[in-house]
Amino acid sequence: MVNYLFFYQRDFKNKVFCGTTAITAILWVFLTQFDKLLMSKFLSLEEFGYYSLIVSVSSGIMMLSGPVSVAILPRLTALYNSDNKKQMTNLFLKSTSLVSVTVSTNIINNNCYTR
């Protein structure tokens, strides 16, 4: 005999997961686009263009630090769980320095050579 309760519980969990994911995606789109909608009402077209440029540049900076975070986070977690705080702090400081130097070098390079 088939246990229908098992299938109902599994299906319910899938629906909850899908619903939560859909709500999260809708909120993400709303929150990332709401500022542009709001600013377009208060700024002139030229000022809004500058605003959009700054938002794009700052998003690019965040994209530069993303891969380092993805690569370093598992190691930081392992060091934290093994109570090796000194190595964890050392790795954190090195990775933060790497991101800071990389991002600031790119910003300085773009500001100096784009004119």
mmCIF file of C-alpha atoms in Angstrom, residues 10-113:
data_model
loop_
_atom_site.group_PDB
_atom_site.id
_atom_site.type_symbol
_atom_site.label_atom_id
_atom_site.label_comp_id
_atom_site.label_asym_id
_atom_site.label_seq_id
_atom_site.Cartn_x
_atom_site.Cartn_y
_atom_site.Cartn_z
ATOM 1 C CA ARG A 10 7.115 15.854 0.708
ATOM 2 C CA ASP A 11 4.948 17.786 -1.767
ATOM 3 C CA PHE A 12 4.041 20.319 0.917
ATOM 4 C CA LYS A 13 7.715 20.873 1.754
ATOM 5 C CA ASN A 14 8.482 21.417 -1.937
ATOM 6 C CA LYS A 15 5.662 23.937 -2.243
ATOM 7 C CA VAL A 16 6.841 25.809 0.835
ATOM 8 C CA PHE A 17 10.394 25.893 -0.522
ATOM 9 C CA CYS A 18 9.228 27.059 -3.957
ATOM 10 C CA GLY A 19 6.970 29.699 -2.424
ATOM 11 C CA THR A 20 9.725 30.999 -0.175
ATOM 12 C CA THR A 21 12.154 31.121 -3.095
ATOM 13 C CA ALA A 22 9.624 32.967 -5.250
ATOM 14 C CA ILE A 23 8.926 35.535 -2.538
ATOM 15 C CA THR A 24 12.654 36.050 -2.019
ATOM 16 C CA ALA A 25 13.195 36.583 -5.762
ATOM 17 C CA ILE A 26 10.321 39.069 -5.977
ATOM 18 C CA LEU A 27 11.630 40.989 -2.969
ATOM 19 C CA TRP A 28 15.149 41.038 -4.424
ATOM 20 C CA VAL A 29 13.918 42.482 -7.728
ATOM 21 C CA PHE A 30 11.765 45.032 -5.908
ATOM 22 C CA LEU A 31 14.533 46.150 -3.552
ATOM 23 C CA THR A 32 17.173 46.405 -6.266
ATOM 24 C CA GLN A 33 14.935 48.392 -8.614
ATOM 25 C CA PHE A 34 12.928 50.495 -6.169
ATOM 26 C CA ASP A 35 15.718 53.026 -5.648
ATOM 27 C CA LYS A 36 15.905 53.677 -9.394
ATOM 28 C CA LEU A 37 12.165 54.119 -9.616
ATOM 29 C CA LEU A 38 12.186 56.495 -6.674
ATOM 30 C CA MET A 39 15.214 58.485 -7.840
ATOM 31 C CA SER A 40 13.858 58.871 -11.356
ATOM 32 C CA LYS A 41 10.975 60.890 -9.887
ATOM 33 C CA PHE A 42 13.201 63.294 -7.924
ATOM 34 C CA LEU A 43 16.285 63.732 -10.137
ATOM 35 C CA SER A 44 16.745 65.216 -13.565
ATOM 36 C CA LEU A 45 17.689 62.874 -16.390
ATOM 37 C CA GLU A 46 21.352 63.917 -16.239
ATOM 38 C CA GLU A 47 21.552 63.450 -12.458
ATOM 39 C CA PHE A 48 19.761 60.131 -12.732
ATOM 40 C CA GLY A 49 22.356 59.024 -15.298
ATOM 41 C CA TYR A 50 25.147 59.841 -12.834
ATOM 42 C CA TYR A 51 23.264 57.986 -10.108
ATOM 43 C CA SER A 52 22.885 54.908 -12.311
ATOM 44 C CA LEU A 53 26.577 55.030 -13.183
ATOM 45 C CA ILE A 54 27.583 55.132 -9.518
ATOM 46 C CA VAL A 55 25.256 52.228 -8.701
ATOM 47 C CA SER A 56 26.788 50.198 -11.541
ATOM 48 C CA VAL A 57 30.338 50.965 -10.393
ATOM 49 C CA SER A 58 29.569 50.017 -6.809
ATOM 50 C CA SER A 59 27.958 46.774 -7.999
ATOM 51 C CA GLY A 60 31.127 46.033 -9.954
ATOM 52 C CA ILE A 61 33.204 46.533 -6.821
ATOM 53 C CA MET A 62 30.997 44.068 -4.959
ATOM 54 C CA MET A 63 31.388 41.591 -7.828
ATOM 55 C CA LEU A 64 35.173 41.779 -7.466
ATOM 56 C CA SER A 65 35.038 40.781 -3.813
ATOM 57 C CA GLY A 66 32.486 37.994 -4.322
ATOM 58 C CA PRO A 67 34.811 35.281 -5.674
ATOM 59 C CA VAL A 68 37.299 35.851 -2.863
ATOM 60 C CA SER A 69 34.513 35.464 -0.314
ATOM 61 C CA VAL A 70 33.302 32.254 -1.945
ATOM 62 C CA ALA A 71 36.828 30.845 -1.931
ATOM 63 C CA ILE A 72 37.755 31.897 1.608
ATOM 64 C CA LEU A 73 34.531 31.323 3.548
ATOM 65 C CA PRO A 74 34.723 27.486 3.755
ATOM 66 C CA ARG A 75 38.266 27.687 5.111
ATOM 67 C CA LEU A 76 37.285 30.361 7.636
ATOM 68 C CA THR A 77 34.388 28.198 8.790
ATOM 69 C CA ALA A 78 36.637 25.154 9.190
ATOM 70 C CA LEU A 79 39.166 27.166 11.186
ATOM 71 C CA TYR A 80 36.420 28.584 13.380
ATOM 72 C CA ASN A 81 34.980 25.135 14.095
ATOM 73 C CA SER A 82 38.408 23.749 14.982
ATOM 74 C CA ASP A 83 38.937 26.582 17.528
ATOM 75 C CA ASN A 84 41.943 27.840 15.607
ATOM 76 C CA LYS A 85 41.147 31.520 16.028
ATOM 77 C CA LYS A 86 44.667 32.793 15.375
ATOM 78 C CA GLN A 87 44.875 31.186 11.901
ATOM 79 C CA MET A 88 41.301 32.258 11.172
ATOM 80 C CA THR A 89 42.099 35.871 12.044
ATOM 81 C CA ASN A 90 45.286 35.736 9.980
ATOM 82 C CA LEU A 91 43.442 34.347 6.938
ATOM 83 C CA PHE A 92 40.670 36.917 7.346
ATOM 84 C CA LEU A 93 43.141 39.795 7.468
ATOM 85 C CA LYS A 94 45.052 38.516 4.426
ATOM 86 C CA SER A 95 41.896 38.029 2.355
ATOM 87 C CA THR A 96 40.539 41.432 3.386
ATOM 88 C CA SER A 97 43.849 43.025 2.425
ATOM 89 C CA LEU A 98 43.762 41.239 -0.931
ATOM 90 C CA VAL A 99 40.287 42.529 -1.719
ATOM 91 C CA SER A 100 41.129 46.041 -0.507
ATOM 92 C CA VAL A 101 44.300 46.290 -2.573
ATOM 93 C CA THR A 102 42.663 44.798 -5.672
ATOM 94 C CA VAL A 103 39.576 46.992 -5.535
ATOM 95 C CA SER A 104 41.407 50.196 -4.632
ATOM 96 C CA THR A 105 43.989 49.606 -7.375
ATOM 97 C CA ASN A 106 41.210 49.163 -9.927
ATOM 98 C CA ILE A 107 39.430 52.295 -8.714
ATOM 99 C CA ILE A 108 42.600 54.395 -8.832
ATOM 100 C CA ASN A 109 43.502 52.995 -12.250
ATOM 101 C CA ASN A 110 40.044 53.769 -13.618
ATOM 102 C CA ASN A 111 40.057 57.292 -12.195
ATOM 103 C CA CYS A 112 43.522 58.139 -13.503
ATOM 104 C CA TYR A 113 43.337 56.691 -17.005
#
